[in-house]
Amino acid sequence: MRNAVWLGILLAAAVALPWAAEAAGQPATIGLATRILCLGIAAASLNLILGHGGMVSFGHAAYYGLGAYTVGILWEHFRLGEPLWGLIPGTNQLLITLPVSVLVSGVVAAAIGALSLRTTGVQFIMITLAFAQMLFFLFVGLKAYGGDDGLLIRRRNIVPGLDLREQDQLYWLCLGLLVAWLTLQWRIVGSRFGRVLEGIRQNERRMAAIGIATYRYKLAAFTIAGMGCGLAGALTANYLRFVSPDLMAWQKSGEIMVMVILGGVGTLLGPVIGAAALVGLEYALGGVTEHWQFFLGPILLAVVLFAPGGIMGLFRRG
Amino acid sequence: MAEPVLRVQGLVKRFGGLTATDDFALDVQPGELHALIGPNGAGKTTLIGQLTGEIRPDAGRIVFLGEDIIRLPVAARVKRGLARSFQIVQLLDDDTALANVALAVQARAGHSFRFWRSAARDPALLAPARALLAQVGLERAQTRVADLSHGERKVLELAVALAARPRLLLLDEPMAGLGAAESLRMTETLRALKGQFAILLVEHDMDAVFALADRITVLVYGRAIATGAADAIRADPAVQEAYLSEEAA
């Protein structure tokens, strides 16, 4: 009950943020907050497999980048008026680009997961990383879509009833989708599927011994997580109006993982709070020094050593 | 004799130069409580691994309910009714005893690709789970496994195995680490289960074995050196030499 009250207050504050930012004469905050929302979806989706399923994927940015590139490539073909492979027409309709991004990321995640999930432990970490790097270099080499220079999206996608050129409307769209994604994940974690996932994290041998073929559940979770990250990527492409291979580089995968750990592994809001903390730190420290990541290290170290439950863990104790 | 629930023939497993299972054969009859005994290093753990599917044998047949299951993975064997308990308990330590059993009930109740409805309050899972806990006599249903005593965990291990509705229950040293009183209580619990399904009991506690077993197979260096009723086994000179004498010493 108390949790519900806090969630309500938090949500109200998030909805009101653009007005507050305008009133305070800080409209740039809205953009910063939009970035946090996008990365929050990405981190939450990683948390589904990392926190709840115990699968440490070090290539989660691949799906982030794929979601973003789906928007970018569809825009490029829309702009040129040439269908992709002579078959698939480009579009700038958000109601098409978002589902397609989710679908593309999901299909690729299913394929990568099907191979990676035959391994465990360090091998799994390495193989997910390797697949993500393969995709990274594929897009670096795709000169038709800008190679490593990336691809400009001159105008944000169009959606009936909203004008995404207005940054507060894009912000509310991202907030709505974040809330929807978290709701979905909350239901999944509490469902029968979520119980199996949780059991796999705690003791996979036991799960097999009660008759559960764990592989297919892990693959399903891996695919869902990839889809969530694809959604995050598609929104990011709209926010940045630019996509580049950096979105799927291993540094981005690491960043998303840091958000999950910083915020609280296996908690509903932790990854979003982690995203806010990391983006906030980058902004605050970045204003002071160019070498902000040098100071980020000790902060992360302190969290891992003294607050193993992340920021959410600190709240819970208090 | 009726068709056996489990028939093992010519089972062989080698690890390098060591033959851990050596042309092993075993029949378990319906409703029978069959004990498997043997000194340390006899290959009991390797044998259980092969029966459950965690270890792949080099040769031989394992026929369960008329089907050769030797190529089936662990979960598929459990689905067919070959359930097991672990010697070293394998439970979900962060969850309550009830949640552990409820998850096992869920696993039996078909696939778990259900993504929306809450499982924690599902009476279709909780009611059978409570009944199973009552059956084995575990009272602290809402206690986290990590906070249960060793004896309680062994009992919970049994309840989780029972949730699979076994046709053959493979018990890997259910008495291991139990105190005298707990051992007696476990013996009574197993006696009450006896006859409902076949049981293959691997156990070091000779009192329990002789109190419960219909037949006993003695495993030495990976081979079944004798199979028979308790009295016959006790009297068998080869068994005494290989095992019981060592136990007395």
Coordinates of C-alpha atoms in Angstrom, one line a residue:
Chain A
M1 CA 0.0 0.0 0.0
R2 CA 2.8 2.4 1.0
N3 CA 4.6 1.4 -2.2
A4 CA 1.5 2.2 -4.3
V5 CA 1.4 5.7 -2.7
W6 CA 5.1 6.3 -3.5
L7 CA 4.6 5.0 -7.0
G8 CA 1.7 7.4 -7.5
I9 CA 3.7 10.4 -6.3
L10 CA 6.7 9.4 -8.4
L11 CA 4.5 9.0 -11.5
A12 CA 2.8 12.4 -10.9
A13 CA 6.2 14.1 -10.5
A14 CA 7.3 12.4 -13.8
V15 CA 4.2 13.6 -15.6
A16 CA 4.6 17.1 -14.3
L17 CA 8.3 17.3 -15.1
P18 CA 8.1 19.2 -18.5
W19 CA 5.9 22.0 -16.9
A20 CA 8.3 22.3 -14.0
A21 CA 11.3 22.4 -16.3
E22 CA 9.7 25.2 -18.4
A23 CA 8.6 27.1 -15.3
A24 CA 12.2 26.9 -13.9
G25 CA 13.6 28.0 -17.2
Q26 CA 15.4 24.7 -17.7
P27 CA 13.8 23.2 -20.8
A28 CA 17.0 21.2 -21.5
T29 CA 16.1 19.0 -18.6
I30 CA 13.2 17.6 -20.6
G31 CA 15.7 16.2 -23.1
L32 CA 17.8 14.7 -20.4
A33 CA 14.8 13.1 -18.8
T34 CA 13.7 11.7 -22.2
R35 CA 17.1 10.0 -22.5
I36 CA 16.7 8.6 -19.0
L37 CA 13.3 7.2 -19.9
C38 CA 14.6 5.5 -23.1
L39 CA 17.6 4.0 -21.3
G40 CA 15.3 3.1 -18.4
I41 CA 13.3 0.8 -20.7
A42 CA 16.6 -0.7 -22.0
A43 CA 17.9 -1.3 -18.5
A44 CA 14.6 -2.7 -17.3
S45 CA 14.5 -5.2 -20.1
L46 CA 18.1 -6.3 -19.4
N47 CA 17.0 -6.7 -15.8
L48 CA 14.4 -9.2 -16.8
I49 CA 17.1 -11.7 -17.9
L50 CA 20.0 -10.5 -15.7
G51 CA 18.1 -9.8 -12.4
H52 CA 15.3 -12.3 -12.6
G53 CA 16.8 -15.0 -14.9
G54 CA 20.5 -14.9 -13.9
M55 CA 21.5 -14.5 -17.5
V56 CA 24.4 -12.0 -17.7
S57 CA 24.1 -10.8 -21.3
F58 CA 26.9 -8.5 -22.3
G59 CA 25.5 -7.7 -25.7
H60 CA 22.2 -6.1 -24.8
A61 CA 23.0 -2.9 -26.7
A62 CA 22.7 -4.9 -29.9
Y63 CA 18.9 -4.9 -29.7
Y64 CA 19.0 -1.2 -28.6
G65 CA 20.9 -0.4 -31.8
L66 CA 18.8 -2.6 -33.9
G67 CA 15.6 -0.9 -32.7
A68 CA 17.2 2.5 -33.4
Y69 CA 18.4 1.4 -36.9
T70 CA 15.0 0.0 -37.8
V71 CA 13.6 3.5 -37.3
G72 CA 16.6 5.1 -39.1
I73 CA 16.5 2.7 -42.1
L74 CA 12.7 3.0 -42.5
W75 CA 13.1 6.8 -42.5
E76 CA 15.9 6.6 -45.0
H77 CA 13.8 4.6 -47.5
F78 CA 10.9 6.9 -46.8
R79 CA 13.1 9.9 -47.6
L80 CA 14.5 8.4 -50.8
G81 CA 11.2 6.9 -51.9
E82 CA 12.9 3.6 -52.6
P83 CA 11.6 0.4 -51.0
L84 CA 14.2 -1.7 -49.1
W85 CA 15.3 -4.6 -51.3
G86 CA 12.6 -3.3 -53.7
L87 CA 10.0 -4.8 -51.4
I88 CA 9.6 -3.0 -48.1
P89 CA 8.5 0.6 -48.4
G90 CA 10.0 3.1 -46.0
T91 CA 7.8 4.9 -43.5
N92 CA 7.9 7.6 -40.9
Q93 CA 4.7 6.5 -39.1
L94 CA 5.5 5.7 -35.4
L95 CA 2.7 3.2 -35.2
I96 CA 4.5 1.2 -37.8
T97 CA 8.2 1.8 -36.9
L98 CA 7.8 1.0 -33.2
P99 CA 6.2 -2.4 -33.7
V100 CA 8.7 -3.2 -36.5
S101 CA 11.6 -2.3 -34.3
V102 CA 10.3 -4.5 -31.5
L103 CA 9.8 -7.3 -34.0
V104 CA 13.2 -7.0 -35.6
S105 CA 15.0 -6.9 -32.2
G106 CA 12.9 -9.8 -31.0
V107 CA 13.7 -12.0 -34.0
V108 CA 17.5 -11.3 -33.8
A109 CA 17.4 -11.8 -30.0
A110 CA 15.7 -15.2 -30.5
A111 CA 18.4 -16.2 -33.0
I112 CA 21.3 -15.0 -30.9
G113 CA 19.7 -16.4 -27.8
A114 CA 19.1 -19.8 -29.4
L115 CA 22.9 -20.2 -29.9
S116 CA 24.2 -18.3 -26.8
L117 CA 21.9 -20.1 -24.3
R118 CA 23.6 -23.4 -25.0
T119 CA 26.4 -22.0 -22.9
T120 CA 26.4 -20.7 -19.4
G121 CA 28.6 -18.5 -17.1
V122 CA 31.6 -16.7 -18.6
Q123 CA 31.1 -18.4 -22.0
F124 CA 27.6 -17.0 -22.2
I125 CA 28.9 -13.5 -21.3
M126 CA 31.5 -13.8 -24.1
I127 CA 29.3 -15.2 -26.7
T128 CA 26.6 -12.5 -26.3
L129 CA 29.3 -9.9 -26.4
A130 CA 30.7 -11.5 -29.6
F131 CA 27.4 -11.5 -31.4
A132 CA 26.8 -7.8 -30.4
Q133 CA 30.2 -6.9 -31.8
M134 CA 29.4 -8.7 -35.0
L135 CA 26.3 -6.6 -35.5
F136 CA 28.3 -3.5 -34.6
F137 CA 30.9 -4.1 -37.3
L138 CA 28.1 -5.1 -39.7
F139 CA 26.6 -1.6 -39.3
V140 CA 30.0 0.1 -39.4
G141 CA 30.4 -1.5 -42.9
L142 CA 26.9 -0.7 -44.1
K143 CA 27.9 2.4 -46.2
A144 CA 24.4 2.7 -47.6
Y145 CA 23.2 3.7 -44.1
G146 CA 26.2 5.9 -43.3
G147 CA 28.6 3.3 -42.0
D148 CA 30.4 4.5 -38.9
D149 CA 29.2 8.1 -39.5
G150 CA 25.7 7.0 -38.7
L151 CA 22.4 8.1 -40.2
L152 CA 20.5 11.4 -39.8
I153 CA 16.8 11.3 -39.3
R154 CA 15.7 14.8 -40.3
R155 CA 12.3 14.6 -38.8
R156 CA 10.9 12.6 -35.9
N157 CA 8.3 9.9 -36.7
I158 CA 4.7 11.0 -37.0
V159 CA 1.9 9.7 -34.8
P160 CA -1.7 10.8 -34.9
G161 CA -2.7 13.0 -32.0
L162 CA 0.9 13.9 -31.0
D163 CA 3.5 16.2 -32.4
L164 CA 6.8 14.7 -31.5
R165 CA 8.7 17.7 -32.6
E166 CA 7.5 19.2 -29.3
Q167 CA 10.0 17.8 -26.9
D168 CA 7.5 17.5 -24.0
Q169 CA 5.1 15.4 -26.2
L170 CA 8.0 13.0 -27.0
Y171 CA 8.8 12.9 -23.3
W172 CA 5.2 11.9 -22.4
L173 CA 5.2 9.3 -25.1
C174 CA 8.4 7.8 -23.7
L175 CA 7.0 8.0 -20.2
G176 CA 3.8 6.2 -21.2
L177 CA 5.7 3.5 -22.9
L178 CA 8.1 3.1 -20.0
V179 CA 5.1 2.7 -17.6
A180 CA 3.5 0.2 -20.0
W181 CA 6.7 -1.8 -20.3
L182 CA 7.3 -1.8 -16.5
T183 CA 3.7 -2.9 -15.9
L184 CA 4.2 -5.8 -18.4
Q185 CA 7.4 -6.8 -16.8
W186 CA 5.9 -6.6 -13.3
R187 CA 3.1 -9.0 -14.4
I188 CA 5.6 -11.3 -16.1
V189 CA 7.8 -11.5 -13.0
G190 CA 4.8 -12.5 -10.8
S191 CA 3.4 -14.9 -13.3
R192 CA 4.0 -18.7 -13.7
F193 CA 6.6 -17.8 -16.3
G194 CA 8.3 -15.4 -13.9
R195 CA 8.4 -18.1 -11.2
V196 CA 10.2 -20.4 -13.6
L197 CA 12.6 -17.7 -14.5
E198 CA 13.3 -17.0 -10.8
G199 CA 13.8 -20.7 -10.2
I200 CA 16.3 -20.9 -13.0
R201 CA 18.3 -18.0 -11.5
Q202 CA 18.4 -19.7 -8.1
N203 CA 18.9 -23.3 -9.1
E204 CA 18.7 -24.5 -12.7
R205 CA 19.4 -28.1 -11.7
R206 CA 16.4 -28.1 -9.4
M207 CA 14.2 -26.8 -12.2
A208 CA 15.2 -29.6 -14.5
A209 CA 14.5 -32.0 -11.6
I210 CA 10.9 -30.9 -11.3
G211 CA 10.4 -31.4 -15.0
I212 CA 11.0 -28.0 -16.5
A213 CA 13.0 -27.8 -19.8
T214 CA 14.8 -24.7 -18.8
Y215 CA 16.2 -23.8 -22.3
R216 CA 13.0 -22.7 -23.9
Y217 CA 12.0 -20.5 -20.9
K218 CA 15.4 -18.9 -21.0
L219 CA 15.1 -18.3 -24.7
A220 CA 11.6 -16.8 -24.3
A221 CA 12.9 -14.4 -21.6
F222 CA 15.9 -13.5 -23.7
T223 CA 13.6 -12.7 -26.6
I224 CA 11.3 -10.6 -24.6
A225 CA 14.2 -8.7 -23.2
G226 CA 15.5 -8.1 -26.7
M227 CA 12.1 -6.7 -27.7
G228 CA 12.0 -4.3 -24.8
C229 CA 15.5 -3.0 -25.7
G230 CA 14.4 -2.7 -29.3
L231 CA 11.5 -0.4 -28.2
A232 CA 14.0 1.6 -26.2
G233 CA 16.2 2.0 -29.2
A234 CA 13.4 3.0 -31.5
L235 CA 12.5 5.8 -29.0
T236 CA 16.1 6.8 -28.7
A237 CA 16.4 7.2 -32.5
N238 CA 13.4 9.5 -32.5
Y239 CA 14.8 11.5 -29.6
L240 CA 18.3 11.9 -31.1
R241 CA 17.1 12.1 -34.7
F242 CA 20.3 10.2 -35.4
V243 CA 21.5 6.6 -35.3
S244 CA 25.0 5.3 -35.4
P245 CA 26.8 2.0 -34.6
D246 CA 27.9 3.4 -31.3
L247 CA 24.4 2.6 -30.0
M248 CA 25.2 -1.1 -30.2
A249 CA 28.9 -0.9 -29.2
W250 CA 30.0 -3.0 -26.2
Q251 CA 30.5 0.2 -24.2
K252 CA 26.7 0.8 -24.5
S253 CA 26.1 -2.8 -23.3
G254 CA 28.3 -2.1 -20.3
E255 CA 26.5 1.2 -19.6
I256 CA 23.1 -0.5 -19.6
M257 CA 24.4 -3.2 -17.3
V258 CA 25.9 -0.6 -15.0
M259 CA 22.5 1.0 -14.8
V260 CA 20.9 -2.2 -13.7
I261 CA 23.6 -2.9 -11.0
L262 CA 23.6 0.7 -9.8
G263 CA 19.9 0.9 -9.5
G264 CA 19.2 -2.6 -8.0
V265 CA 19.3 -6.0 -9.7
G266 CA 16.0 -7.8 -9.7
T267 CA 13.9 -4.8 -8.7
L268 CA 11.1 -3.2 -10.7
L269 CA 12.2 0.5 -10.6
G270 CA 15.9 -0.1 -9.9
P271 CA 17.1 0.0 -13.6
V272 CA 15.2 3.2 -14.2
I273 CA 16.7 4.8 -11.1
G274 CA 20.1 3.5 -12.2
A275 CA 19.6 5.0 -15.6
A276 CA 18.7 8.3 -14.0
A277 CA 21.7 8.1 -11.7
L278 CA 24.1 7.3 -14.5
V279 CA 22.8 10.0 -16.9
G280 CA 22.6 12.5 -14.0
L281 CA 26.2 11.7 -12.9
E282 CA 27.4 12.0 -16.5
Y283 CA 25.6 15.4 -16.7
A284 CA 26.8 16.7 -13.3
L285 CA 30.4 15.4 -13.5
G286 CA 30.6 16.1 -17.2
G287 CA 29.9 19.8 -16.4
V288 CA 33.0 19.8 -14.2
T289 CA 35.5 17.7 -16.0
E290 CA 35.9 16.0 -19.4
H291 CA 37.2 12.9 -17.6
W292 CA 34.0 12.3 -15.7
Q293 CA 34.2 8.6 -16.2
F294 CA 37.4 8.6 -14.1
F295 CA 35.2 9.7 -11.1
L296 CA 32.4 7.3 -12.1
G297 CA 34.6 4.3 -11.3
P298 CA 35.0 4.9 -7.6
I299 CA 31.3 5.6 -7.3
L300 CA 30.4 2.3 -8.9
L301 CA 33.0 0.6 -6.7
A302 CA 31.4 2.0 -3.6
V303 CA 27.9 0.9 -4.7
V304 CA 29.0 -2.7 -5.4
L305 CA 31.0 -2.9 -2.2
F306 CA 28.7 -1.1 0.3
A307 CA 25.3 -1.3 -1.3
P308 CA 25.0 -4.7 -3.1
G309 CA 21.3 -4.2 -3.6
G310 CA 22.0 -0.9 -5.5
I311 CA 20.1 2.3 -4.9
M312 CA 16.9 0.4 -4.4
G313 CA 18.6 -1.7 -1.7
L314 CA 19.4 1.5 0.2
F315 CA 15.8 2.6 0.1
R316 CA 14.5 -0.8 1.3
R317 CA 16.8 -0.8 4.3
G318 CA 15.8 2.7 5.3
Chain B
M1 CA 6.2 -61.2 -12.4
A2 CA 4.6 -58.0 -13.7
E3 CA 6.3 -55.7 -16.1
P4 CA 8.9 -53.8 -14.1
V5 CA 8.6 -50.0 -13.7
L6 CA 12.3 -49.6 -14.3
R7 CA 14.7 -52.1 -16.1
V8 CA 18.3 -51.3 -16.4
Q9 CA 20.5 -53.6 -18.5
G10 CA 24.2 -53.6 -19.3
L11 CA 24.8 -50.1 -18.1
V12 CA 28.4 -48.9 -18.5
K13 CA 30.1 -45.6 -17.6
R14 CA 33.8 -45.0 -17.7
F15 CA 35.7 -41.9 -16.6
G16 CA 39.1 -42.3 -18.2
G17 CA 40.5 -45.5 -16.9
L18 CA 37.9 -45.8 -14.1
T19 CA 34.8 -47.9 -14.7
A20 CA 32.3 -46.3 -12.5
T21 CA 29.4 -48.3 -13.7
D22 CA 30.3 -51.8 -14.9
D23 CA 27.6 -53.9 -16.7
F24 CA 25.0 -52.9 -14.2
A25 CA 21.6 -54.4 -14.2
L26 CA 18.5 -53.6 -12.1
D27 CA 14.7 -54.2 -12.0
V28 CA 12.3 -52.2 -10.0
Q29 CA 8.8 -53.7 -9.7
P30 CA 5.6 -51.7 -9.4
G31 CA 4.9 -50.6 -5.9
E32 CA 8.2 -52.0 -4.7
L33 CA 10.6 -50.2 -2.4
H34 CA 14.0 -51.2 -3.8
A35 CA 17.1 -50.2 -1.9
L36 CA 20.5 -49.7 -3.4
I37 CA 23.4 -49.9 -1.0
G38 CA 27.1 -49.9 -1.4
P39 CA 30.3 -48.6 0.2
N40 CA 31.6 -45.2 -0.5
G41 CA 33.0 -45.0 -4.0
A42 CA 30.8 -47.9 -5.3
G43 CA 29.4 -45.6 -8.0
K44 CA 26.0 -44.8 -6.5
T45 CA 26.1 -41.1 -7.5
T46 CA 27.2 -41.9 -11.0
L47 CA 24.4 -44.4 -11.3
I48 CA 21.8 -42.0 -10.1
G49 CA 23.1 -39.4 -12.6
Q50 CA 22.6 -41.9 -15.4
L51 CA 19.1 -42.8 -14.3
T52 CA 18.0 -39.2 -14.0
G53 CA 19.7 -38.1 -17.2
E54 CA 22.4 -35.8 -15.9
I55 CA 25.1 -38.3 -17.0
R56 CA 25.1 -40.0 -20.3
P57 CA 26.1 -43.7 -20.1
D58 CA 28.6 -45.3 -22.5
A59 CA 26.5 -48.4 -23.1
G60 CA 23.3 -50.1 -21.9
R61 CA 19.6 -49.6 -21.7
I62 CA 17.4 -47.8 -19.2
V63 CA 13.7 -48.8 -19.8
F64 CA 11.2 -46.9 -17.8
L65 CA 7.5 -47.9 -18.2
G66 CA 8.3 -49.8 -21.3
E67 CA 10.2 -46.9 -23.0
D68 CA 13.9 -46.6 -23.5
I69 CA 14.7 -43.3 -22.0
I70 CA 18.4 -43.3 -22.4
R71 CA 18.4 -40.3 -24.8
L72 CA 15.9 -38.3 -22.9
P73 CA 17.0 -35.2 -21.1
V74 CA 16.4 -34.7 -17.3
A75 CA 13.1 -32.8 -17.6
A76 CA 11.6 -35.2 -20.1
R77 CA 12.2 -38.1 -17.7
V78 CA 10.6 -36.3 -14.8
K79 CA 7.6 -35.5 -17.0
R80 CA 7.2 -39.3 -17.6
G81 CA 7.2 -39.9 -13.8
L82 CA 10.8 -40.5 -12.9
A83 CA 11.2 -38.0 -10.0
R84 CA 14.1 -37.7 -7.6
S85 CA 15.3 -36.1 -4.4
F86 CA 18.9 -34.9 -4.0
Q87 CA 21.4 -36.0 -1.4
I88 CA 22.6 -32.4 -1.1
V89 CA 19.4 -30.5 -1.1
Q90 CA 18.7 -28.5 -4.3
L91 CA 16.1 -25.9 -3.4
L92 CA 15.3 -22.3 -4.1
D93 CA 16.9 -20.8 -1.0
D94 CA 15.4 -17.3 -1.4
D95 CA 11.8 -18.7 -1.5
T96 CA 9.5 -20.0 1.1
A97 CA 9.0 -23.8 1.6
L98 CA 5.5 -23.3 0.2
A99 CA 6.7 -21.5 -2.9
N100 CA 9.2 -24.3 -3.6
V101 CA 6.5 -26.9 -3.6
A102 CA 4.0 -24.7 -5.5
L103 CA 6.6 -24.3 -8.3
A104 CA 7.0 -28.0 -8.5
V105 CA 3.2 -28.4 -8.6
Q106 CA 3.2 -25.7 -11.4
A107 CA 5.8 -27.7 -13.3
R108 CA 3.6 -30.8 -13.3
A109 CA 0.5 -28.8 -14.3
G110 CA 1.6 -28.3 -17.9
H111 CA 3.7 -25.6 -19.5
S112 CA 4.5 -22.3 -17.8
F113 CA 4.2 -19.9 -20.7
R114 CA 1.7 -17.9 -18.8
F115 CA 2.8 -14.4 -18.5
W116 CA 0.1 -12.3 -16.8
R117 CA -1.8 -13.9 -13.9
S118 CA -0.1 -13.9 -10.5
A119 CA 1.3 -17.3 -9.6
A120 CA 1.9 -16.5 -5.9
R121 CA -1.8 -16.4 -5.1
D122 CA -3.0 -19.1 -7.5
P123 CA -5.1 -21.6 -5.4
A124 CA -4.6 -24.2 -8.1
L125 CA -1.0 -24.2 -7.1
L126 CA -1.2 -23.4 -3.4
A127 CA -3.8 -26.0 -2.3
P128 CA -1.9 -29.0 -3.6
A129 CA 1.4 -27.5 -2.3
R130 CA -0.1 -27.2 1.2
A131 CA -1.4 -30.7 1.0
L132 CA 2.1 -32.0 0.1
L133 CA 3.7 -30.2 3.0
A134 CA 1.1 -31.6 5.4
Q135 CA 1.8 -35.1 4.0
V136 CA 5.5 -34.9 4.8
G137 CA 4.8 -33.1 8.1
L138 CA 6.6 -29.8 7.4
E139 CA 4.9 -27.1 9.4
R140 CA 6.9 -23.9 8.6
A141 CA 5.4 -23.4 5.2
Q142 CA 6.0 -19.6 5.1
T143 CA 9.6 -19.8 6.2
R144 CA 12.4 -19.1 3.7
V145 CA 14.3 -22.2 2.8
A146 CA 17.5 -20.5 3.8
D147 CA 16.1 -20.3 7.4
L148 CA 15.0 -23.9 7.6
S149 CA 16.9 -26.5 9.5
H150 CA 18.8 -29.3 7.6
G151 CA 16.2 -31.8 8.7
E152 CA 13.3 -29.6 7.4
R153 CA 15.1 -29.1 4.1
K154 CA 15.5 -32.9 3.6
V155 CA 11.7 -33.2 4.2
L156 CA 11.0 -30.3 1.9
E157 CA 13.2 -32.0 -0.7
L158 CA 10.9 -35.0 -0.5
A159 CA 7.7 -32.9 -0.8
V160 CA 9.1 -31.2 -4.0
A161 CA 9.8 -34.6 -5.5
L162 CA 6.3 -35.9 -4.6
A163 CA 4.8 -32.9 -6.4
A164 CA 5.9 -34.4 -9.7
R165 CA 3.5 -37.3 -9.0
P166 CA 6.1 -39.9 -9.5
R167 CA 5.6 -43.4 -10.9
L168 CA 9.1 -44.1 -9.6
L169 CA 10.7 -42.0 -6.9
L170 CA 14.5 -42.0 -6.7
L171 CA 15.6 -41.0 -3.2
D172 CA 19.2 -40.1 -2.9
E173 CA 20.2 -40.6 0.7
P174 CA 17.1 -39.0 2.3
M175 CA 18.5 -39.7 5.8
A176 CA 21.9 -38.1 5.2
G177 CA 22.8 -35.7 8.0
L178 CA 19.6 -36.3 9.9
G179 CA 19.6 -36.9 13.7
A180 CA 18.3 -40.2 15.1
A181 CA 14.7 -38.8 15.8
E182 CA 14.6 -37.2 12.4
S183 CA 15.7 -40.4 10.7
L184 CA 12.9 -42.3 12.4
R185 CA 10.4 -39.8 11.3
M186 CA 11.6 -39.9 7.7
T187 CA 11.4 -43.7 7.8
E188 CA 7.8 -43.5 8.9
T189 CA 7.0 -40.9 6.2
L190 CA 8.6 -43.2 3.6
R191 CA 6.7 -46.2 5.0
A192 CA 3.5 -44.3 4.5
L193 CA 4.4 -43.6 0.9
K194 CA 5.4 -47.2 0.2
G195 CA 3.1 -49.0 -2.2
Q196 CA 1.7 -45.9 -3.8
F197 CA 4.5 -45.9 -6.4
A198 CA 7.8 -47.7 -6.9
I199 CA 10.7 -46.3 -4.9
L200 CA 14.4 -46.7 -5.5
L201 CA 16.1 -45.8 -2.2
V202 CA 19.9 -45.1 -2.1
E203 CA 20.8 -44.9 1.5
H204 CA 23.7 -45.4 4.0
D205 CA 21.4 -45.8 7.0
M206 CA 21.2 -49.6 7.3
D207 CA 18.5 -49.5 9.9
A208 CA 16.2 -47.6 7.6
V209 CA 17.1 -49.8 4.6
F210 CA 16.3 -53.0 6.4
A211 CA 13.2 -51.5 7.9
L212 CA 11.8 -50.3 4.6
A213 CA 13.2 -52.3 1.6
D214 CA 11.3 -55.1 -0.1
R215 CA 14.5 -56.0 -2.0
I216 CA 18.0 -54.7 -1.8
T217 CA 20.7 -54.5 -4.5
V218 CA 24.3 -54.2 -3.4
L219 CA 26.6 -52.1 -5.6
V220 CA 30.4 -52.7 -5.4
Y221 CA 32.9 -51.1 -7.8
G222 CA 30.0 -50.2 -10.2
R223 CA 28.7 -53.8 -10.3
A224 CA 25.5 -55.2 -8.7
I225 CA 27.0 -58.1 -6.8
A226 CA 23.8 -59.2 -5.2
T227 CA 20.0 -58.6 -5.3
G228 CA 17.4 -60.1 -3.0
A229 CA 15.2 -59.8 0.1
A230 CA 16.7 -58.1 3.1
D231 CA 17.4 -61.4 5.0
A232 CA 19.1 -63.0 2.0
I233 CA 21.3 -59.9 1.5
R234 CA 22.2 -59.9 5.2
A235 CA 23.3 -63.5 5.0
D236 CA 25.1 -63.2 1.7
P237 CA 28.9 -63.8 2.4
A238 CA 30.0 -61.7 -0.6
V239 CA 27.9 -58.8 0.6
Q240 CA 29.2 -59.1 4.2
E241 CA 32.8 -59.1 3.0
A242 CA 32.3 -56.2 0.6
Y243 CA 30.1 -54.0 2.7
L244 CA 28.5 -54.9 5.9
S245 CA 31.8 -55.9 7.5
E246 CA 33.3 -52.6 6.6
E247 CA 30.2 -50.8 8.1
A248 CA 30.6 -52.7 11.4
A249 CA 34.3 -52.0 11.6

